[in-house]
Every structure is written in C-alpha cells, then in structure tokens.
mmCIF file of C-alpha atoms in Angstrom:
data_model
loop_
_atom_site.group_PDB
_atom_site.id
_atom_site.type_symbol
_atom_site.label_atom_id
_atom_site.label_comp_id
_atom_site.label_asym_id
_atom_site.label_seq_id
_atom_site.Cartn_x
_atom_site.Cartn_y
_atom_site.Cartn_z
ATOM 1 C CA UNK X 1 23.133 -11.523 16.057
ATOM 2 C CA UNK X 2 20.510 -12.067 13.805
ATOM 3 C CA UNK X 3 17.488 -8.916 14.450
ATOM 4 C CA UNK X 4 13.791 -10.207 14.835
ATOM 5 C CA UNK X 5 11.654 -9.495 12.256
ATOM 6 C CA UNK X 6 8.197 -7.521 12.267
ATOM 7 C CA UNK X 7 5.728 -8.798 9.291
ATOM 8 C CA UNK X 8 2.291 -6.488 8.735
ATOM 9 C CA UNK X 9 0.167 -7.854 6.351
ATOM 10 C CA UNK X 10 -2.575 -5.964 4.510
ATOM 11 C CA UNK X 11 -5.418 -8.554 3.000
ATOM 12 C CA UNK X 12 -7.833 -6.726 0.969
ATOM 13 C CA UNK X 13 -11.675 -7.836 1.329
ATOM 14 C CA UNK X 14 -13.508 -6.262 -0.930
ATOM 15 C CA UNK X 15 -16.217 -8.870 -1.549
ATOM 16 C CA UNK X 16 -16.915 -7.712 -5.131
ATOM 17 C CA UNK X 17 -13.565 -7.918 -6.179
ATOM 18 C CA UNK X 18 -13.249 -11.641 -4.418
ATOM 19 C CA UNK X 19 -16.419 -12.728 -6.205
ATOM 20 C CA UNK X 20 -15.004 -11.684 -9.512
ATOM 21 C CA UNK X 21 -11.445 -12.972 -8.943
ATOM 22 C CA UNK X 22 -13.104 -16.415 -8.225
ATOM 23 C CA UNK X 23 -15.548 -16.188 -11.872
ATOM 24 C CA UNK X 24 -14.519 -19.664 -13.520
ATOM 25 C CA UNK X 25 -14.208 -17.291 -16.704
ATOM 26 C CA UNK X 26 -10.975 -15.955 -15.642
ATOM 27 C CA UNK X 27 -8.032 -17.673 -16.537
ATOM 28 C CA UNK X 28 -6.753 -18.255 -12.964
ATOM 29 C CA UNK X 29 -9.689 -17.985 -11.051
ATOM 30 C CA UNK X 30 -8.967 -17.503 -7.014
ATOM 31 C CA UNK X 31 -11.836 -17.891 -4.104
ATOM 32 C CA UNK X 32 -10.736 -16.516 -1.145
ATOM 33 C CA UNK X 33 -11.151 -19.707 0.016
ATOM 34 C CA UNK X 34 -8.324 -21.240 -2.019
ATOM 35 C CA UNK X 35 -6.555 -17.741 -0.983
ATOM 36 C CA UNK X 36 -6.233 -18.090 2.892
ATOM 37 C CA UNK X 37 -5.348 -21.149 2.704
ATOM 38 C CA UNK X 38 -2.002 -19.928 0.904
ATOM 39 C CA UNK X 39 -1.752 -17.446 2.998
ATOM 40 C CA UNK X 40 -1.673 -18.839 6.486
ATOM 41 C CA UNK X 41 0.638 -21.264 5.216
ATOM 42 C CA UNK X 42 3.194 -17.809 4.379
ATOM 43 C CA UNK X 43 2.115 -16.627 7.811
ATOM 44 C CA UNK X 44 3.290 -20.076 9.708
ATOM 45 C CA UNK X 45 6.698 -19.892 7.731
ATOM 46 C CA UNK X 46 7.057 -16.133 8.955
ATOM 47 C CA UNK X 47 6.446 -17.430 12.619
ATOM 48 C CA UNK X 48 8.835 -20.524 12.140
ATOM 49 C CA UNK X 49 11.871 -18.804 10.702
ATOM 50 C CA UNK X 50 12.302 -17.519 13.987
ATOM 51 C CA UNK X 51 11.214 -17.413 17.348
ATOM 52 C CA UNK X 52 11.340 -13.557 18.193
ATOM 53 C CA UNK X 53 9.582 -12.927 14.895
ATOM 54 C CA UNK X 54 6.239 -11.146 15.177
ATOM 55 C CA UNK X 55 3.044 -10.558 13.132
ATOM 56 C CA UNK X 56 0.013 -8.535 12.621
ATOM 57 C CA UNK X 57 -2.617 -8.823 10.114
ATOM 58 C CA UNK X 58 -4.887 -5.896 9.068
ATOM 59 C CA UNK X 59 -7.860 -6.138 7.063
ATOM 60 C CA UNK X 60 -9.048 -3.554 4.126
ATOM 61 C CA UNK X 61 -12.933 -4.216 4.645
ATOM 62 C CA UNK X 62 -15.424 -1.916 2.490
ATOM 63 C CA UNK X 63 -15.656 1.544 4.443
ATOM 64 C CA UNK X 64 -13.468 0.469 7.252
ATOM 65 C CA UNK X 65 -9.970 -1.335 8.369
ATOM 66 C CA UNK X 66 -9.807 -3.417 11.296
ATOM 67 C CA UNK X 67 -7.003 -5.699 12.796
ATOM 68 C CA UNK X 68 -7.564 -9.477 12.370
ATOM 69 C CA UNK X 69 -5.044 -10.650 14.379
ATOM 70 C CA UNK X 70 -1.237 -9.668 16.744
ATOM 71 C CA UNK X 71 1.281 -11.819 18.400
ATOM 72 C CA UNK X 72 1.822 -9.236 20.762
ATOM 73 C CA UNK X 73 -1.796 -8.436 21.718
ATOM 74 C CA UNK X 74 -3.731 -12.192 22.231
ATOM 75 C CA UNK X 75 -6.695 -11.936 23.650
ATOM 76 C CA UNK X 76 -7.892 -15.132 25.968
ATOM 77 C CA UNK X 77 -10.880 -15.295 23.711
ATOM 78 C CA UNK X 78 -8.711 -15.730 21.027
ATOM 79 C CA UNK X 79 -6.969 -18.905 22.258
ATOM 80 C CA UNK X 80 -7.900 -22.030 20.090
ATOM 81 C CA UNK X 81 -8.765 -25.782 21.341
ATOM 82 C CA UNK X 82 -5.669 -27.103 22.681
ATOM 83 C CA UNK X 83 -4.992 -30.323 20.168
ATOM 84 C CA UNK X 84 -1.533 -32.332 21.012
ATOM 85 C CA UNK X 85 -1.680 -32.637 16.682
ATOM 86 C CA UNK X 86 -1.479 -29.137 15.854
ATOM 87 C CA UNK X 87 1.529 -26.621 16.622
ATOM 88 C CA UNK X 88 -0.152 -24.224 19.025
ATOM 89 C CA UNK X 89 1.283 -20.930 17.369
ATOM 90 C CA UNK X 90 -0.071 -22.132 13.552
ATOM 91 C CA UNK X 91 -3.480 -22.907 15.097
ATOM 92 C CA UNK X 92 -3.670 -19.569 16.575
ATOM 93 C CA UNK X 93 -3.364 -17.890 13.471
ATOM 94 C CA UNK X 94 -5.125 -20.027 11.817
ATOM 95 C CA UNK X 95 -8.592 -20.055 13.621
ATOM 96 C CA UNK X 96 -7.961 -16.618 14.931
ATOM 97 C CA UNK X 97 -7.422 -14.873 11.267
ATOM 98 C CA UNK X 98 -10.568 -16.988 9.519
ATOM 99 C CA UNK X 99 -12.869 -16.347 12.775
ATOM 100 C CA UNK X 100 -11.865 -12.736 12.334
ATOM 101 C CA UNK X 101 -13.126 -12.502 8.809
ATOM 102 C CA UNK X 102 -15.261 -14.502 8.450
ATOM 103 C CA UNK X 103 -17.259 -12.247 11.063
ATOM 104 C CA UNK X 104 -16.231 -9.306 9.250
ATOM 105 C CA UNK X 105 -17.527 -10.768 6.270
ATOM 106 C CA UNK X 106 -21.025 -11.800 7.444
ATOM 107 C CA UNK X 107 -21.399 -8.386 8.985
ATOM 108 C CA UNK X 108 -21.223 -6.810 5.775
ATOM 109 C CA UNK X 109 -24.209 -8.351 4.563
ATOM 110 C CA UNK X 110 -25.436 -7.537 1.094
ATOM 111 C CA UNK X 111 -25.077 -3.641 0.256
ATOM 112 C CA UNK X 112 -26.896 -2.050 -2.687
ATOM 113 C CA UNK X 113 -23.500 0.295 -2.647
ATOM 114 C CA UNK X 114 -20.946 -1.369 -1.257
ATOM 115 C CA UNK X 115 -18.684 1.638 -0.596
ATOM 116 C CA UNK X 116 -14.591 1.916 -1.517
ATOM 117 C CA UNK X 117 -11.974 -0.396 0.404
ATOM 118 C CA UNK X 118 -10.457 1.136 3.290
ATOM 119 C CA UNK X 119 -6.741 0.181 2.278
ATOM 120 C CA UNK X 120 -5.615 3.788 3.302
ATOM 121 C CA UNK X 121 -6.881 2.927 6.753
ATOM 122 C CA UNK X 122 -5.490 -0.238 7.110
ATOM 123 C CA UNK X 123 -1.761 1.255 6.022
ATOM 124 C CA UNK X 124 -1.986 4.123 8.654
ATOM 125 C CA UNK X 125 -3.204 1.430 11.063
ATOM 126 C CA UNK X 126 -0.142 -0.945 10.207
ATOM 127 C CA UNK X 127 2.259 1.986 10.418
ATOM 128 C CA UNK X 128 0.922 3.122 13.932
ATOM 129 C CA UNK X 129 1.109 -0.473 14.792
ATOM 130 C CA UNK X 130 5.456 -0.544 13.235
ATOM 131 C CA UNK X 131 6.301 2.698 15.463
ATOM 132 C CA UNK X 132 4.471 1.470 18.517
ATOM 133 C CA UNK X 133 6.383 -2.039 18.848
ATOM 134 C CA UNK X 134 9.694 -0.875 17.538
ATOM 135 C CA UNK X 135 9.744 2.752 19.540
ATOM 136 C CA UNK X 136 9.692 1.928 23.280
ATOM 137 C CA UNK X 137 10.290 4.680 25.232
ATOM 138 C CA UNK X 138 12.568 4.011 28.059
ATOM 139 C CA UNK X 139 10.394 6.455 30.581
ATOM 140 C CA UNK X 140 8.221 3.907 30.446
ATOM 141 C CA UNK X 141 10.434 0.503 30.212
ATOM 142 C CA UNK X 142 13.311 1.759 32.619
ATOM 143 C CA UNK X 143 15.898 0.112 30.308
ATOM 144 C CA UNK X 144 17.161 1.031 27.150
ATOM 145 C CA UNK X 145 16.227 -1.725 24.301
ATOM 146 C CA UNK X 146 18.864 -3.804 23.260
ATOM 147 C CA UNK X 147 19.599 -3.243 19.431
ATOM 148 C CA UNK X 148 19.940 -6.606 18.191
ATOM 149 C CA UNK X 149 16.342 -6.740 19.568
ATOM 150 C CA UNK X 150 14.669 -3.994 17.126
ATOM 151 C CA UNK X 151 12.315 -5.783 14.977
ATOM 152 C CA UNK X 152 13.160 -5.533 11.245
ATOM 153 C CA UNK X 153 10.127 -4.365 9.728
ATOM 154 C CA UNK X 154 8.167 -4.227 6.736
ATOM 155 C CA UNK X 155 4.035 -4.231 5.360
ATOM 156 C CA UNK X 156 3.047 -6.649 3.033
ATOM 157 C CA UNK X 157 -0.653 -5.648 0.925
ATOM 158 C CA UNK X 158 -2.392 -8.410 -0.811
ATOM 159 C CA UNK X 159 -4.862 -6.227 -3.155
ATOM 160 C CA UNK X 160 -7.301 -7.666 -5.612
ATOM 161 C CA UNK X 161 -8.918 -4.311 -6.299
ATOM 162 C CA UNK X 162 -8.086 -1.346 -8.644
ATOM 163 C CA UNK X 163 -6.877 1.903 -8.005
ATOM 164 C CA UNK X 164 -9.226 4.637 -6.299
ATOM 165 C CA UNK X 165 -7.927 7.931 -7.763
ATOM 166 C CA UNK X 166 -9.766 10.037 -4.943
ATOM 167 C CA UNK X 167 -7.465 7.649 -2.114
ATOM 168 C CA UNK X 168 -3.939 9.288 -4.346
ATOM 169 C CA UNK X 169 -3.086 12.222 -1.584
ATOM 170 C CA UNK X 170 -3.950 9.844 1.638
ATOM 171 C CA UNK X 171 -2.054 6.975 0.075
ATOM 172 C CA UNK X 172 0.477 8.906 -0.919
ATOM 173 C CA UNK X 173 1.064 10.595 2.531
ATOM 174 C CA UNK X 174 1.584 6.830 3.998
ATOM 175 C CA UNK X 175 3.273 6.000 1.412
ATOM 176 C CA UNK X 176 5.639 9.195 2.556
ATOM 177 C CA UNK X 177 5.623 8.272 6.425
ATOM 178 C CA UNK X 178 6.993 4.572 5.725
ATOM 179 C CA UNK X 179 9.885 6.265 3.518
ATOM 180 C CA UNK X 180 11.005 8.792 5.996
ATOM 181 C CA UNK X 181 10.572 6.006 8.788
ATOM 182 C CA UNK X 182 12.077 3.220 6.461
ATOM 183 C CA UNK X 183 9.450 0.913 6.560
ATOM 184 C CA UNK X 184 9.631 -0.998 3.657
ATOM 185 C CA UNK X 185 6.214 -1.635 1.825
ATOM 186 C CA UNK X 186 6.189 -4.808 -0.002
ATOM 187 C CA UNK X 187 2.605 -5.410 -2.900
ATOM 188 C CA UNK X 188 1.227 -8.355 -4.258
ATOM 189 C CA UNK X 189 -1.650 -7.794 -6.755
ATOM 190 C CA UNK X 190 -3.372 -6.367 -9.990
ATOM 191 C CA UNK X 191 -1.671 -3.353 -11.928
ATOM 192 C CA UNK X 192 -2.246 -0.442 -10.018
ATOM 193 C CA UNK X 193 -0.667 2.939 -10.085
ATOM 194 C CA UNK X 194 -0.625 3.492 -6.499
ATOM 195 C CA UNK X 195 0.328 0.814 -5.247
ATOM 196 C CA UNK X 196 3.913 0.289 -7.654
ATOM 197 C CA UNK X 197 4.641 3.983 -6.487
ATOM 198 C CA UNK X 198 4.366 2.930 -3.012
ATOM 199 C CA UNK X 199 6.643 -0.205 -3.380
ATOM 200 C CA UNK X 200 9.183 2.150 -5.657
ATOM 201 C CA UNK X 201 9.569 4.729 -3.026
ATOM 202 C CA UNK X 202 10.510 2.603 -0.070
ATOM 203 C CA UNK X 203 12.633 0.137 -1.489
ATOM 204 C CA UNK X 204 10.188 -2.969 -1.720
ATOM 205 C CA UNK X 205 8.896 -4.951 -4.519
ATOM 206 C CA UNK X 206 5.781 -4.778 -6.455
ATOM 207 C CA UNK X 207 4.691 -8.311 -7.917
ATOM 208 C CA UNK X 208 2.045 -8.448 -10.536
ATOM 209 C CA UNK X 209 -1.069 -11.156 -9.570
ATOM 210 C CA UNK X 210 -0.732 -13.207 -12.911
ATOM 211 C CA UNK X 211 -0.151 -16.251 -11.885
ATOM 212 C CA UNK X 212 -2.732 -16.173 -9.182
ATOM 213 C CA UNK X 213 -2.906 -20.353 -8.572
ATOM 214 C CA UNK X 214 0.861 -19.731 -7.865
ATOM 215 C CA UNK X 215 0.089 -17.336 -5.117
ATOM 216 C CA UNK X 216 2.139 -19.576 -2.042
ATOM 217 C CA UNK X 217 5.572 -19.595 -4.113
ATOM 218 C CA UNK X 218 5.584 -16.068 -5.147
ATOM 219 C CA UNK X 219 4.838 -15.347 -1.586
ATOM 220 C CA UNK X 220 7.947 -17.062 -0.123
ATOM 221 C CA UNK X 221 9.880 -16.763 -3.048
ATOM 222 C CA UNK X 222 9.238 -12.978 -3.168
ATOM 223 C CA UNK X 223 8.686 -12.116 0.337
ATOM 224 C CA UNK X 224 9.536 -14.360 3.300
ATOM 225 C CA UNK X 225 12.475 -13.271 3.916
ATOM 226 C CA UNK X 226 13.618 -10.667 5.908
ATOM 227 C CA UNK X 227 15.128 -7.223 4.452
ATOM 228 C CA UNK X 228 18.945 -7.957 5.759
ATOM 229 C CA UNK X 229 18.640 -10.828 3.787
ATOM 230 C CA UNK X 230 17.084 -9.779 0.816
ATOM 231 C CA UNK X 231 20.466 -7.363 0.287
ATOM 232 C CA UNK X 232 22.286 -10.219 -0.982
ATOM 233 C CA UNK X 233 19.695 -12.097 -2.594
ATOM 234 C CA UNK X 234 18.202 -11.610 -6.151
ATOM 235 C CA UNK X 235 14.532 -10.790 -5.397
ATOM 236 C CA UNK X 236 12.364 -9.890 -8.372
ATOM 237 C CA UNK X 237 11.300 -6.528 -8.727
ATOM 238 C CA UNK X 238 9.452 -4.528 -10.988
ATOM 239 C CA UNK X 239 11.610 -2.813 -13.577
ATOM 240 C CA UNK X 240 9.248 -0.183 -14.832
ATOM 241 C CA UNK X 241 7.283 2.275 -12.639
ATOM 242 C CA UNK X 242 4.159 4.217 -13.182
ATOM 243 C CA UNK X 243 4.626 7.605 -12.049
ATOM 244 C CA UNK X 244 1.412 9.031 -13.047
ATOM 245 C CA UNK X 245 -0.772 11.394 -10.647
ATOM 246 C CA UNK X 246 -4.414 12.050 -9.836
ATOM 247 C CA UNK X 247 -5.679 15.554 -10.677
ATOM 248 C CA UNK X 248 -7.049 17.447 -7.478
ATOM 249 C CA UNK X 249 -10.095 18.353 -9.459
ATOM 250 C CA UNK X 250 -11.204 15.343 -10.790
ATOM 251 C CA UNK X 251 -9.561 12.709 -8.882
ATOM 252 C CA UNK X 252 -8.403 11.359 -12.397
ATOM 253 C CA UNK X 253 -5.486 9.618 -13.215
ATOM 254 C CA UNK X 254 -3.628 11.841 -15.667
ATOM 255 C CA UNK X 255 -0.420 11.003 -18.653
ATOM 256 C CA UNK X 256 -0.104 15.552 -18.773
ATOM 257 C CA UNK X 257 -0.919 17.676 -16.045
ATOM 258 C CA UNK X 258 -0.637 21.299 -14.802
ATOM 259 C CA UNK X 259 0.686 21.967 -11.883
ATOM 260 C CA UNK X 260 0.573 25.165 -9.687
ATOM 261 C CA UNK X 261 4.191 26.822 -8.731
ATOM 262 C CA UNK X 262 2.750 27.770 -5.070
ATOM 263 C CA UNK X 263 1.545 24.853 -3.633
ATOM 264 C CA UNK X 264 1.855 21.873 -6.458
ATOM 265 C CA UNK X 265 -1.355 20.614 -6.972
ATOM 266 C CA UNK X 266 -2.000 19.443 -10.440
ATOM 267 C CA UNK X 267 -4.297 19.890 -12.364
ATOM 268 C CA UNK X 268 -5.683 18.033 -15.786
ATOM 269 C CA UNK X 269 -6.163 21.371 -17.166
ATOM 270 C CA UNK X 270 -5.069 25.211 -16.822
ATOM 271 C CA UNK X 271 -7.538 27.168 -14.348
ATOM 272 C CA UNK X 272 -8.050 30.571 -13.672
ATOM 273 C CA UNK X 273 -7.430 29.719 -10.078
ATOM 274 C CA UNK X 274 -5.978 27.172 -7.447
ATOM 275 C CA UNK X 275 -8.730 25.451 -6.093
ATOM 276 C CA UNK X 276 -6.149 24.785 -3.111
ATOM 277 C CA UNK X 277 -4.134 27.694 -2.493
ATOM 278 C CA UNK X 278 -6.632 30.209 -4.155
ATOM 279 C CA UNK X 279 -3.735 31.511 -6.770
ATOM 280 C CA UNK X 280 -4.806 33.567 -9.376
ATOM 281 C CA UNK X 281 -3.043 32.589 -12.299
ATOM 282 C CA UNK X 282 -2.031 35.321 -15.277
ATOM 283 C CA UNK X 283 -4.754 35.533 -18.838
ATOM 284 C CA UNK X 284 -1.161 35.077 -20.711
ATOM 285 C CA UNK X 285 -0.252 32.136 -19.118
ATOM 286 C CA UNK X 286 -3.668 29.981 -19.267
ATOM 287 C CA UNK X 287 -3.735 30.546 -23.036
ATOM 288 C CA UNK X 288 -0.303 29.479 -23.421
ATOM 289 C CA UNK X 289 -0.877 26.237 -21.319
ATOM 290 C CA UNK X 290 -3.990 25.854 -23.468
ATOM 291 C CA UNK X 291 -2.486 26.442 -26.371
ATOM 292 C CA UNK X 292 0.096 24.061 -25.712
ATOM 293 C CA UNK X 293 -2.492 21.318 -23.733
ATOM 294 C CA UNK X 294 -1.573 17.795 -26.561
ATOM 295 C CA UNK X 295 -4.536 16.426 -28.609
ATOM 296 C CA UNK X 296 -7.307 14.473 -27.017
ATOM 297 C CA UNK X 297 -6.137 10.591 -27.507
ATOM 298 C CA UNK X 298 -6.592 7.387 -25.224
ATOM 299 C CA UNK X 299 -5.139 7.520 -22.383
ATOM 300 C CA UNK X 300 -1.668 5.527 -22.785
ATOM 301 C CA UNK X 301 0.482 4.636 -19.595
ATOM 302 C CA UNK X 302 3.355 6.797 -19.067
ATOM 303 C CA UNK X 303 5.736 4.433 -17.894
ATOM 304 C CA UNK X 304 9.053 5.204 -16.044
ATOM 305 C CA UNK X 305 8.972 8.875 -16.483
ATOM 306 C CA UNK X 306 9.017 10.075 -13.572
ATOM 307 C CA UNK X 307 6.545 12.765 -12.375
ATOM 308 C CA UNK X 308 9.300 15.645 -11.298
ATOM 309 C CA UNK X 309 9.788 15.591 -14.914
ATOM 310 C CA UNK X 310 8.434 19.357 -16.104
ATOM 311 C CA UNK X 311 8.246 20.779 -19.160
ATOM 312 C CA UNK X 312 8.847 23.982 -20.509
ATOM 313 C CA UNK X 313 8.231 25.185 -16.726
ATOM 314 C CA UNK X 314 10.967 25.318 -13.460
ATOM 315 C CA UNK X 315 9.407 23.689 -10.069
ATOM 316 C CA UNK X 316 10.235 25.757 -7.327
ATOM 317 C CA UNK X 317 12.544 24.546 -4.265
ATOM 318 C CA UNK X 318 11.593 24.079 -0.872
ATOM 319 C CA UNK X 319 14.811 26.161 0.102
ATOM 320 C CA UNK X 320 13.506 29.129 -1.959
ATOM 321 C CA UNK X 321 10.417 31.303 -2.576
ATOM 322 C CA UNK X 322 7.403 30.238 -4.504
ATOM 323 C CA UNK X 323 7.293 31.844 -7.794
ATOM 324 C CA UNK X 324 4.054 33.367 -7.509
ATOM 325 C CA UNK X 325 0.755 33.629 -10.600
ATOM 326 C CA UNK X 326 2.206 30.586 -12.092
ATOM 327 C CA UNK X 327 1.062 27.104 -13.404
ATOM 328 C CA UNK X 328 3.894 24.669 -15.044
ATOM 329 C CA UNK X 329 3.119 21.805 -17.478
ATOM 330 C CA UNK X 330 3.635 18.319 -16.014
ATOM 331 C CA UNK X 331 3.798 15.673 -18.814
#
C-alpha cells in the first residue's frame, strides 16, 4: 500500500534579501508576491496527490522561526470563509499561510539592523515537528501504528539568502540529526555552501535558483514527489559538492584549514592552542604548519573534495585514542 507522505517546508523571509531578489535589475527578478503564489500552488498538489498526505510550513523570519501553518494542528481561528467555489483544503492553506506572514512581516517593521535569518531554528523546529508525527508512542495511543501508515518524510528550504559562516556548527548538527534519522532534506535556492552539504549528506537534491520565473516547474518537477518514488525516477541533482568548512575562530569559510587531532576543530591558521579543547600544540609543529600554510590568493571554491581529505597529517578514529599536541593540515 502506498505510505502517506509528510512535506516540511522551510520559506526563508528575510525582507532584505526579498527586496533585492525583486530589483528589476536582476535578470529574473522575483517579489515574494509572484513567489507565494508558486508556492501554494506546489503546496495544493502535495495535498491532492493524496489524501493521508500532510504538511507543515515553517518560516525563517530575521532573529526568529515560527510555524505558519499544520494539517494536523488547525486552529478554529484559522478556518477560512466557507465558499462552495473554492476546495476547502487549498483555501486553508492559502489564507492561512499569507495571513501568517503577512503578520510576521508587518511585525518586523523597519530595523536599522535587521539581524541574521533564523533558518537553523526553523530546521530544528521542522525536525521536532518529523519525530513527533511519525514516533507515536503506543503508552500513549494503546495500539501499535500500522506501518503502511508511517508518513514518508522529508524538509523542503526555499532560501534566497547567503550563507552565515557563524550558523556552520548549528546547521551542521541538523544537518547530522536528519541523516541519522533519515529525513531527507531537499534545497531550492542561491549557491550556498551549507546548504548543498546538507542536501549531499541525506540523500536529497540541491537545485540552484537560476531560473527563478520558473520557480512552479522546478518545484514539481524536482520535488513533488514522494521519496519511494523518486528511486526510480531521474530527478536532477547536483553533481558537484562544496565541502568547504567554517574556521572556529573566525567563522570564515576556508579552501585550507588546520585542524586539531583532539577534538577537530579547524582552524584557518596554526595556533599555539585549541581555543576549544585548550590543547597545547608543540613550537615544532606550528612552524612546520606555517611553513607549509600555501600563498595568500583569492579564495577559489574547492569543489568536490571532500573535507576528510588530510594532508600530510592522519585524523584520528573514534574507536581509538586521540593523538595528543597535534594539529593536521586540512586542504
């Protein structure tokens, strides 16, 4: 029997980036208008593929996430004018999702500072939300859960912004808890680091927002359908990964870093001492690092090398013991 399917959808709404995405200068402007219309029309063909199928839709707001809308949680305020022209599940989502941010929006206001987008947030939020539908415990249903039941799920982020190197260890620890849980994370948006890491790891696709007046077809075409389907169907993916890191010291994106042998931070250059794990690192060994550190060039994308990939150093194994006063060089 065919399993029910479980769609979260991340929508980034980072004003600034929205204003600039719609500047009649680019070459395929979007508004966000123009956007959610696309996108409720993805989210009605989601809820019509099949009855069981359910939804949730998160929103990345400056400084905070919050959830714009659930099939499984409606609220009576939420319930739209009844209108005998309208499907009443599409007009729920509809009205419900633009109420929610519009609201959202206008509560923002204008901010001399508007701070970073809380897509870190939303993801934990999304993946609370996965385990909490899909885990029932018996104790409290009384029955165990019929398998063809489970939901079959998956997150879906629609980003317009760039990447924030100081968000790389919270992302990446999401990223890590929808692997081990095998949540597949599908992305839709600009070219960021991040966010193709995150797609790479679980088995989902990252699509690059060039097109962005096609936004509706790539949608269906890339993501509609459900992950037992997309097993025997050619979905485009993204051939080439980057695998570079953010330093712990500078938050920066980095093509060569240094990484400690105790506790693998990295580093964008050799230090006397972890600033994590408080190592103390031999005289010998930060001269040879330095000696060794490549010209100063612009930075250049490092792609599909992937960052286990150590030179002239051996990582240490989580089945062994930490080889202690070291640093290796990551490139």
């Amino acid at each position: 029997m065919e399993k029910a399917s479980h769609l979260s959808v991340i929508v980034d709404l980072s004003p600034t980036q929205w204003h600039l995405s719609a500047q009649a200068s680019n070459q395929y402007p979007l508004s966000i208008e123009t956007f959610l219309s696309q996108l409720l029309a993805f989210l009605n063909a989601h809820i019509a593929s099949k009855h069981e199928n359910t939804l949730v839709v998160f929103g990345a707001l400056p400084g905070k996430s919050v959830m714009l809308y659930s099939s499984t949680e409606l609220l009576t305020d939420d319930m739209p004018p009844l209108d005998a022209n309208s499907y009443l599940p599409f007009k729920l989502v509809d009205s419900t999702v633009v109420r929610r941010i519009m609201d959202e929006l206008d509560a923002i206001g204008k901010l001399e500072e508007e701070p970073p987008c809380a897509l870190v947030g939303a993801v934990t939020k999304a993946l609370c939300y996965i385990n909490r539908i899909t885990h029932h415990s018996s104790t409290t249903t009384g029955v165990a859960e019929d398998p063809t039941t489970l939901h079959d799920p998956r997150i879906l982020i629609l980003s317009v912004s760039p990447d924030l190197s100081s968000s790389y260890i919270p992302i990446m620890n999401a990223i890590f808890s929808a692997q081990k849980l095998a949540y597949v994370c599908k992305v839709y948006g600009p070219d960021t680091v991040f966010l193709q890491q995150a797609a790479h790891l679980t088995n989902g696709s990252y699509i690059y927002l060039e097109r962005r007046d096609a936004l509706l077809q790539n949608l269906i075409m890339s993501f509609l359908s459900p992950p037992f389907i997309r097993k025997i169907l050619a979905v485009p993916k993204q051939d080439k990964i980057d695998f570079r890191a953010a330093c712990f010291c500078h938050k920066n994106i980095v093509d060569v870093g240094f990484v400690c042998s105790v506790c693998l931070s990295i580093f964008c250059q050799p230090l006397p001492v972890c600033s994590t794990c408080r190592t103390k690192f031999p005289i010998n060994t930060l001269k040879r690092l330095n000696a060794a550190r490549p010209a100063i060039t612009p930075a250049s994308s490092r792609m599909g090398v992937p960052l286990a990939n150590l030179n002239n150093a051996t990582m240490p194994r989580s089945t062994s013991t930490p080889v202690p006063n070291g640093m290796s060089n990551l490139r």
